[in-house]
mmCIF file of N, CA and C in Angstrom:
data_model
loop_
_atom_site.group_PDB
_atom_site.id
_atom_site.type_symbol
_atom_site.label_atom_id
_atom_site.label_comp_id
_atom_site.label_asym_id
_atom_site.label_seq_id
_atom_site.Cartn_x
_atom_site.Cartn_y
_atom_site.Cartn_z
ATOM 1 N N LEU H 1385 104.048 119.360 93.311
ATOM 2 C CA LEU H 1385 104.943 118.957 94.006
ATOM 3 C C LEU H 1385 105.758 119.385 94.854
ATOM 4 N N ASP H 1386 106.508 120.220 94.830
ATOM 5 C CA ASP H 1386 106.893 121.584 95.600
ATOM 6 C C ASP H 1386 106.268 121.143 96.892
ATOM 7 N N ALA H 1387 105.316 121.759 96.757
ATOM 8 C CA ALA H 1387 103.903 122.063 98.081
ATOM 9 C C ALA H 1387 103.404 120.718 99.342
ATOM 10 N N VAL H 1388 103.788 119.177 97.762
ATOM 11 C CA VAL H 1388 103.699 118.728 99.202
ATOM 12 C C VAL H 1388 104.717 117.968 99.795
ATOM 13 N N ALA H 1389 106.443 118.390 99.352
ATOM 14 C CA ALA H 1389 107.531 118.199 99.597
ATOM 15 C C ALA H 1389 107.224 119.039 101.063
ATOM 16 N N GLN H 1390 107.080 120.556 101.179
ATOM 17 C CA GLN H 1390 107.270 121.095 102.102
ATOM 18 C C GLN H 1390 106.357 121.289 103.402
ATOM 19 N N SER H 1391 105.105 120.423 102.954
ATOM 20 C CA SER H 1391 104.156 120.183 103.913
ATOM 21 C C SER H 1391 103.805 119.235 104.268
ATOM 22 N N SER H 1392 102.684 118.773 105.309
ATOM 23 C CA SER H 1392 102.196 117.684 105.729
ATOM 24 C C SER H 1392 101.008 117.481 105.550
ATOM 25 N N LEU H 1393 100.864 117.690 103.910
ATOM 26 C CA LEU H 1393 99.545 117.089 104.062
ATOM 27 C C LEU H 1393 98.776 115.698 103.778
ATOM 28 N N ALA H 1394 97.616 116.027 103.909
ATOM 29 C CA ALA H 1394 97.257 114.996 103.985
ATOM 30 C C ALA H 1394 96.234 113.512 102.527
ATOM 31 N N LEU H 1395 95.965 115.516 102.116
ATOM 32 C CA LEU H 1395 95.334 115.258 100.835
ATOM 33 C C LEU H 1395 95.463 116.089 99.651
ATOM 34 N N VAL H 1396 95.673 115.963 98.675
ATOM 35 C CA VAL H 1396 96.300 116.584 97.309
ATOM 36 C C VAL H 1396 94.619 116.061 96.049
ATOM 37 N N LEU H 1397 94.202 117.496 96.254
ATOM 38 C CA LEU H 1397 93.395 117.189 95.315
ATOM 39 C C LEU H 1397 93.813 118.272 93.501
ATOM 40 N N LEU H 1398 93.606 117.390 92.760
ATOM 41 C CA LEU H 1398 94.429 117.473 91.363
ATOM 42 C C LEU H 1398 93.093 117.088 90.090
ATOM 43 N N ASP H 1399 93.254 118.447 89.652
ATOM 44 C CA ASP H 1399 92.019 118.794 88.347
ATOM 45 C C ASP H 1399 93.001 118.218 86.827
ATOM 46 N N THR H 1400 92.227 116.897 86.866
ATOM 47 C CA THR H 1400 92.958 116.895 85.077
ATOM 48 C C THR H 1400 92.652 118.150 84.023
ATOM 49 N N ASP H 1401 92.182 119.343 84.096
ATOM 50 C CA ASP H 1401 92.805 120.329 83.627
ATOM 51 C C ASP H 1401 93.979 120.716 83.717
ATOM 52 N N LEU H 1402 94.599 120.654 84.679
ATOM 53 C CA LEU H 1402 96.044 121.093 84.926
ATOM 54 C C LEU H 1402 96.866 120.819 83.801
ATOM 55 N N PRO H 1403 97.642 122.440 83.458
ATOM 56 C CA PRO H 1403 98.362 122.613 82.542
ATOM 57 C C PRO H 1403 99.472 121.299 82.159
ATOM 58 N N GLY H 1404 99.807 120.848 80.359
ATOM 59 C CA GLY H 1404 100.710 119.701 80.578
ATOM 60 C C GLY H 1404 99.631 118.517 80.254
ATOM 61 N N GLY H 1405 98.846 118.389 81.235
ATOM 62 C CA GLY H 1405 98.069 117.212 81.606
ATOM 63 C C GLY H 1405 99.021 115.853 81.802
ATOM 64 N N LYS H 1406 99.469 116.279 82.597
ATOM 65 C CA LYS H 1406 100.402 115.386 83.341
ATOM 66 C C LYS H 1406 100.218 115.220 84.945
ATOM 67 N N VAL H 1407 98.448 115.043 85.258
ATOM 68 C CA VAL H 1407 97.907 114.754 86.313
ATOM 69 C C VAL H 1407 98.465 113.146 86.728
ATOM 70 N N SER H 1408 98.997 112.529 85.633
ATOM 71 C CA SER H 1408 98.691 110.577 86.364
ATOM 72 C C SER H 1408 100.383 111.012 86.217
ATOM 73 N N HIS H 1409 101.232 111.647 86.073
ATOM 74 C CA HIS H 1409 102.933 111.569 86.265
ATOM 75 C C HIS H 1409 102.833 112.108 87.844
ATOM 76 N N ILE H 1410 102.039 113.248 88.017
ATOM 77 C CA ILE H 1410 102.145 114.074 89.514
ATOM 78 C C ILE H 1410 101.555 112.651 90.329
ATOM 79 N N ILE H 1411 100.711 112.296 89.942
ATOM 80 C CA ILE H 1411 99.990 111.164 91.267
ATOM 81 C C ILE H 1411 100.981 110.107 91.610
ATOM 82 N N GLY H 1412 101.700 109.572 90.202
ATOM 83 C CA GLY H 1412 102.452 108.494 90.185
ATOM 84 C C GLY H 1412 103.594 109.198 91.603
ATOM 85 N N GLN H 1413 104.363 110.527 91.092
ATOM 86 C CA GLN H 1413 105.359 110.895 91.748
ATOM 87 C C GLN H 1413 104.993 111.118 93.140
ATOM 88 N N ILE H 1414 103.582 111.654 93.380
ATOM 89 C CA ILE H 1414 102.728 111.640 95.182
ATOM 90 C C ILE H 1414 103.271 110.211 95.670
ATOM 91 N N LYS H 1415 102.745 109.150 95.498
ATOM 92 C CA LYS H 1415 102.305 108.037 95.104
ATOM 93 C C LYS H 1415 103.482 107.463 96.196
ATOM 94 N N SER H 1416 104.638 107.490 95.449
ATOM 95 C CA SER H 1416 106.397 106.675 95.077
ATOM 96 C C SER H 1416 107.004 107.619 96.328
ATOM 97 N N ARG H 1417 106.600 108.540 96.718
ATOM 98 C CA ARG H 1417 107.527 110.015 97.387
ATOM 99 C C ARG H 1417 106.544 109.560 98.699
ATOM 100 N N TRP H 1418 105.548 109.596 98.679
ATOM 101 C CA TRP H 1418 104.271 110.194 100.270
ATOM 102 C C TRP H 1418 103.501 109.179 99.819
ATOM 103 N N PRO H 1419 103.653 108.019 100.097
ATOM 104 C CA PRO H 1419 102.454 107.193 100.071
ATOM 105 C C PRO H 1419 101.208 107.572 100.853
ATOM 106 N N PRO H 1420 101.145 107.735 102.081
ATOM 107 C CA PRO H 1420 99.964 108.078 102.980
ATOM 108 C C PRO H 1420 99.094 108.991 102.388
ATOM 109 N N VAL H 1421 99.458 110.478 101.389
ATOM 110 C CA VAL H 1421 99.106 111.039 100.971
ATOM 111 C C VAL H 1421 97.860 111.044 100.219
ATOM 112 N N GLN H 1422 96.367 111.215 100.721
ATOM 113 C CA GLN H 1422 95.233 110.820 99.297
ATOM 114 C C GLN H 1422 95.661 111.592 98.235
ATOM 115 N N CYS H 1423 94.859 111.046 97.281
ATOM 116 C CA CYS H 1423 95.021 111.390 95.459
ATOM 117 C C CYS H 1423 93.716 111.340 95.538
ATOM 118 N N LEU H 1424 92.798 112.866 95.115
ATOM 119 C CA LEU H 1424 91.789 113.168 94.571
ATOM 120 C C LEU H 1424 91.825 114.258 93.440
ATOM 121 N N VAL H 1425 91.077 113.653 92.079
ATOM 122 C CA VAL H 1425 90.865 113.895 90.814
ATOM 123 C C VAL H 1425 89.697 114.315 90.529
ATOM 124 N N LEU H 1426 89.476 115.447 90.478
ATOM 125 C CA LEU H 1426 88.515 115.676 89.923
ATOM 126 C C LEU H 1426 88.913 115.932 88.100
ATOM 127 N N ALA H 1427 87.927 114.784 86.963
ATOM 128 C CA ALA H 1427 88.465 114.674 85.940
ATOM 129 C C ALA H 1427 86.772 114.850 84.662
ATOM 130 N N ASN H 1428 87.421 115.580 83.653
ATOM 131 C CA ASN H 1428 86.069 116.168 82.755
ATOM 132 C C ASN H 1428 85.431 114.768 81.788
ATOM 133 N N THR H 1429 85.519 113.630 82.004
ATOM 134 C CA THR H 1429 86.192 112.469 81.933
ATOM 135 C C THR H 1429 85.826 111.177 82.058
ATOM 136 N N ARG H 1430 84.731 109.826 81.834
ATOM 137 C CA ARG H 1430 84.662 108.707 82.495
ATOM 138 C C ARG H 1430 86.822 108.577 82.159
ATOM 139 N N GLN H 1431 87.184 108.456 80.906
ATOM 140 C CA GLN H 1431 87.995 108.438 80.955
ATOM 141 C C GLN H 1431 89.589 108.882 81.312
ATOM 142 N N GLU H 1432 89.087 109.783 81.551
ATOM 143 C CA GLU H 1432 90.331 110.544 82.426
ATOM 144 C C GLU H 1432 90.361 109.808 84.198
ATOM 145 N N GLU H 1433 88.957 109.914 84.178
ATOM 146 C CA GLU H 1433 88.470 109.074 85.585
ATOM 147 C C GLU H 1433 88.970 107.447 86.263
ATOM 148 N N ARG H 1434 89.122 107.251 84.786
ATOM 149 C CA ARG H 1434 90.050 105.079 84.975
ATOM 150 C C ARG H 1434 91.366 105.706 84.351
ATOM 151 N N SER H 1435 92.003 106.867 84.017
ATOM 152 C CA SER H 1435 93.172 107.294 83.771
ATOM 153 C C SER H 1435 94.132 107.364 85.148
ATOM 154 N N ALA H 1436 93.312 108.277 85.471
ATOM 155 C CA ALA H 1436 93.826 108.652 87.474
ATOM 156 C C ALA H 1436 93.741 107.263 87.874
ATOM 157 N N ARG H 1437 92.554 106.919 88.508
ATOM 158 C CA ARG H 1437 92.299 105.156 89.255
ATOM 159 C C ARG H 1437 93.486 104.671 88.823
ATOM 160 N N ASN H 1438 93.852 104.706 87.757
ATOM 161 C CA ASN H 1438 94.693 103.397 86.880
ATOM 162 C C ASN H 1438 96.878 103.967 87.551
ATOM 163 N N ALA H 1439 96.731 105.107 87.670
ATOM 164 C CA ALA H 1439 97.792 105.882 88.154
ATOM 165 C C ALA H 1439 98.112 105.786 89.310
ATOM 166 N N GLY H 1440 96.474 105.335 90.568
ATOM 167 C CA GLY H 1440 97.144 105.479 91.554
ATOM 168 C C GLY H 1440 96.305 106.790 92.730
ATOM 169 N N ALA H 1441 95.285 106.971 92.200
ATOM 170 C CA ALA H 1441 94.967 107.734 92.665
ATOM 171 C C ALA H 1441 93.614 107.347 94.132
ATOM 172 N N ASP H 1442 93.331 108.001 95.093
ATOM 173 C CA ASP H 1442 92.610 106.876 95.799
ATOM 174 C C ASP H 1442 91.161 107.221 95.337
ATOM 175 N N MET H 1443 90.963 108.551 94.499
ATOM 176 C CA MET H 1443 89.318 108.920 94.285
ATOM 177 C C MET H 1443 89.307 109.504 93.090
ATOM 178 N N ALA H 1444 88.675 109.285 91.873
ATOM 179 C CA ALA H 1444 88.416 109.947 91.111
ATOM 180 C C ALA H 1444 86.785 110.391 90.651
ATOM 181 N N VAL H 1445 86.075 111.773 90.166
ATOM 182 C CA VAL H 1445 85.328 111.671 90.016
ATOM 183 C C VAL H 1445 85.206 112.627 88.740
ATOM 184 N N VAL H 1446 84.428 112.371 87.783
ATOM 185 C CA VAL H 1446 83.894 113.277 87.323
ATOM 186 C C VAL H 1446 83.217 114.574 86.690
ATOM 187 N N LYS H 1447 83.105 115.680 86.856
ATOM 188 C CA LYS H 1447 83.483 117.141 87.412
ATOM 189 C C LYS H 1447 81.759 116.808 87.069
ATOM 190 N N GLY H 1448 80.687 117.445 88.303
ATOM 191 C CA GLY H 1448 79.564 117.440 88.435
ATOM 192 C C GLY H 1448 79.262 116.431 89.654
ATOM 193 N N TYR H 1449 79.956 115.756 89.486
ATOM 194 C CA TYR H 1449 79.947 115.162 91.292
ATOM 195 C C TYR H 1449 79.056 115.881 92.295
ATOM 196 N N PRO H 1450 78.329 115.603 92.958
ATOM 197 C CA PRO H 1450 77.241 116.074 93.888
ATOM 198 C C PRO H 1450 78.453 116.764 94.729
ATOM 199 N N ALA H 1451 77.933 118.045 95.073
ATOM 200 C CA ALA H 1451 79.159 118.446 96.099
ATOM 201 C C ALA H 1451 78.847 117.962 97.706
ATOM 202 N N ALA H 1452 77.831 117.679 97.987
ATOM 203 C CA ALA H 1452 77.504 117.149 99.581
ATOM 204 C C ALA H 1452 78.172 115.675 98.886
ATOM 205 N N ARG H 1453 78.436 114.895 98.384
ATOM 206 C CA ARG H 1453 78.721 113.790 97.860
ATOM 207 C C ARG H 1453 80.086 113.689 97.913
ATOM 208 N N LEU H 1454 80.919 114.717 97.605
ATOM 209 C CA LEU H 1454 81.885 115.144 97.482
ATOM 210 C C LEU H 1454 82.882 115.156 98.516
ATOM 211 N N PHE H 1455 82.140 115.762 99.485
ATOM 212 C CA PHE H 1455 82.780 116.456 100.967
ATOM 213 C C PHE H 1455 82.497 114.778 101.490
ATOM 214 N N GLU H 1456 81.529 114.505 101.553
ATOM 215 C CA GLU H 1456 81.561 112.877 102.548
ATOM 216 C C GLU H 1456 83.302 112.282 102.110
ATOM 217 N N ALA H 1457 83.227 112.222 100.385
ATOM 218 C CA ALA H 1457 84.068 110.974 99.896
ATOM 219 C C ALA H 1457 85.394 111.536 100.779
ATOM 220 N N ILE H 1458 85.680 112.817 100.659
ATOM 221 C CA ILE H 1458 87.155 113.086 101.592
ATOM 222 C C ILE H 1458 87.219 113.271 102.756
ATOM 223 N N GLU H 1459 86.237 113.271 103.481
ATOM 224 C CA GLU H 1459 86.018 113.196 104.625
ATOM 225 C C GLU H 1459 86.279 111.714 104.934
ATOM 226 N N GLY H 1460 85.756 110.179 104.150
ATOM 227 C CA GLY H 1460 86.247 109.006 104.339
ATOM 228 C C GLY H 1460 87.336 109.223 103.921
ATOM 229 N N LEU H 1461 87.994 109.647 102.648
ATOM 230 C CA LEU H 1461 89.616 109.377 102.253
ATOM 231 C C LEU H 1461 89.794 110.190 103.498
ATOM 232 N N LEU H 1462 90.433 110.880 104.327
ATOM 233 C CA LEU H 1462 90.921 111.238 105.403
ATOM 234 C C LEU H 1462 90.718 110.781 106.609
ATOM 235 N N ALA H 1463 89.359 110.134 107.025
ATOM 236 C CA ALA H 1463 88.871 109.323 108.297
ATOM 237 C C ALA H 1463 89.920 107.686 107.459
ATOM 238 N N ASP H 1464 90.316 107.297 106.662
ATOM 239 C CA ASP H 1464 90.435 106.158 106.417
ATOM 240 C C ASP H 1464 92.531 106.462 106.449
ATOM 241 N N ARG H 1465 92.743 107.627 106.521
ATOM 242 C CA ARG H 1465 94.309 107.999 106.478
ATOM 243 C C ARG H 1465 94.325 107.792 108.116
ATOM 244 N N LYS H 1466 93.549 108.356 108.927
ATOM 245 C CA LYS H 1466 94.299 108.215 110.311
ATOM 246 C C LYS H 1466 94.209 107.017 110.787
ATOM 247 N N VAL H 1467 93.291 106.284 110.769
ATOM 248 C CA VAL H 1467 92.700 104.695 110.795
ATOM 249 C C VAL H 1467 94.164 103.728 110.252
ATOM 250 N N SER H 1468 94.904 104.043 108.839
ATOM 251 C CA SER H 1468 95.735 103.980 108.454
ATOM 252 C C SER H 1468 97.322 104.306 109.425
ATOM 253 N N SER H 1469 96.924 105.363 109.343
ATOM 254 C CA SER H 1469 98.848 105.970 110.104
ATOM 255 C C SER H 1469 98.279 105.896 111.857
ATOM 256 N N SER H 1470 97.519 105.047 112.588
ATOM 257 C CA SER H 1470 97.925 104.908 114.094
ATOM 258 C C SER H 1470 97.712 103.953 114.159
#
């Protein structure tokens, strides 16, 4: 959260393996304090993917998602941010 507060980030990439398992809490904090910041979550299971989406993640994928499609998704999230902020 400190990194988000100190920078003007467009996107935050989170992993459900973060210590303490607080990804949903972190997503909620980011979305409430910095709504334009896009949150992308890498999850280990479909359940974690659903939990991340329910917490407000803009996108959540299960690890193993094809890299090329992941990069396309990131570009799409960033393009959406540019359109909505202009």
